[in-house]
Amino acid sequence: MAVVRGRLAPAYPAGLCAFSVYLRGYHGALAEWLGASARRRLPLADRYALLHWHNQVYPREVLGLVDIAALENGELGPLLSPGTLRGLEDECVTDVKAQTRAALLRVLQEDEEHWGSLEDQPSSLAQDVCELLEEHTERAPRISQEFGERMAHCCLGGLAEFLQSFQQRVERFHENPVVRELLPDTYISKTIALVNCGPPLRALAERLARVGPPESEPAREASASALDHVTRLCHRVLADLLFQELQPHFNKLMRRKWLSSPEALDGIVGTLGAQALALRRMQDEPYQALVAELHRRALVEYVRPLLRGRLRCSSARTRSRVAGRLREDAAQLQRLFRRLESQASWLDAVVPHLAEVLQLEDTPSIQVEVGVLVRDYPDIRRKHVAALLDIRGLRNTAARQEILAVARDLELSEEGALSPPRDRAFFADIPVPRPSFCLGLPLLLGRLPLSRLARPSLACLPRPRPPTLVRPRAQR
């Protein structure tokens, strides 16, 4: 066409519009050839090429060289009708859906075969999935924006289906007793590799949802849900393995030796610090979530034996010693988790608050501290506060009522409020023994008839085991 315009058309009289005649003939021949090609069952790659040439190459590299005025007000018309173009796009979407489904299941099967092996091979599952889908999601928008949106929606649906299969296979992997008999380091490495699939696949789902139409949102939510489930499962497995190793150290807390020896906490801090080196192979987002959960769970396991009454304070001096040790341990744990880059700073104050309740002497100050504790940790209940008062040896009924009333009033003010999310739960994970009869009786006064209070049944009285009394050391 460039040669016709530059050399041949000038040889004709201007009134004949020779270039327009040649252009219409060229355009008509192309339309006929493309229409015949579109009616054939072309391979996917050829349909991509035909659509790209029709939508991008021909307008840019052929018609772009032609003076628009010479086209006689656009009388050329389209090479292919809108219906034909839509049919080609439909065929592409159908083929991509079928081919990617088969390819994704194949790479999942190949990767799964290595999960139970003793060899610590790096996984390329997430990279393979991204490459399979991005081949189409990057090619379609070059043809047209609308086609790019349709392809993104198609690939996002395929990704959501794949991730549901991935979730099911990860569940089977962790339920398999043979797998749990692997060497611990190998099992941990495999689990970390599964977690590391999450961030790139989540990012891919987010990109496809942004490009796709609004109806892509359910597929994005399904993808995110499957990845969240896999991450939580793997985190729970890793945390359970770690706390099985830590449990002997936690069993030594809140005993007489704990007051005078840092052995138990040193064991906890040393084990957590060593295991964190392996966890650093996890990508940043899931690592932060796991370390925050380890932080929360470590503090829960630390506070649990305290509130279960493993020790009782028999004097102000003992309370001071216990409170001081609690603060020292809290500071050491805080330094550890800062080094591990935990973002769960809301946990740092819980043990110091408990220490303050133990050491404070006057009731109003204790009430204020309990109020702060309930405000910062809304899942604490009166039974937890009562257990803390038992530990500090507070037997004065009036004082106990005044302090417990603070927790009761805040509980009542929050009735109907939503419970804190699972990752912000703390005291809800710490059951405490049933309070003794004398603790609950004052709170019942005014609610029950005196005839019922006159002769309480002996059968309803609990039979607590005698607590371990931590007595102050004799003065020399």
PDB file of C-alpha atoms in Angstrom, residues 7 33 43 76 121 146 180 198 230 344 357 364 421 424 442 468:
ATOM      1  CA  ARG A   7       4.486   5.406  -6.932  1.00  0.00           C
ATOM      2  CA  TRP A  33      -8.991 -14.530   3.967  1.00  0.00           C
ATOM      3  CA  PRO A  43      -4.990 -23.827  17.510  1.00  0.00           C
ATOM      4  CA  LEU A  76     -13.685   0.241   4.387  1.00  0.00           C
ATOM      5  CA  GLN A 121      14.083 -29.970  47.445  1.00  0.00           C
ATOM      6  CA  GLU A 146     -12.364  -6.142  27.235  1.00  0.00           C
ATOM      7  CA  ARG A 180       4.740 -37.004  60.685  1.00  0.00           C
ATOM      8  CA  GLY A 198       0.821 -18.293  49.680  1.00  0.00           C
ATOM      9  CA  VAL A 230      -3.413 -23.467  54.366  1.00  0.00           C
ATOM     10  CA  ALA A 344       2.228  -8.171  68.635  1.00  0.00           C
ATOM     11  CA  VAL A 357      -2.111  -6.538  90.901  1.00  0.00           C
ATOM     12  CA  PRO A 364      -8.303   1.475  95.125  1.00  0.00           C
ATOM     13  CA  PRO A 421     -10.609 -11.851  66.975  1.00  0.00           C
ATOM     14  CA  ARG A 424      -6.211 -11.132  69.902  1.00  0.00           C
ATOM     15  CA  PRO A 442     -20.822 -12.588  98.805  1.00  0.00           C
ATOM     16  CA  THR A 468       1.892 -24.668  97.223  1.00  0.00           C
TER      17      THR A 468
END
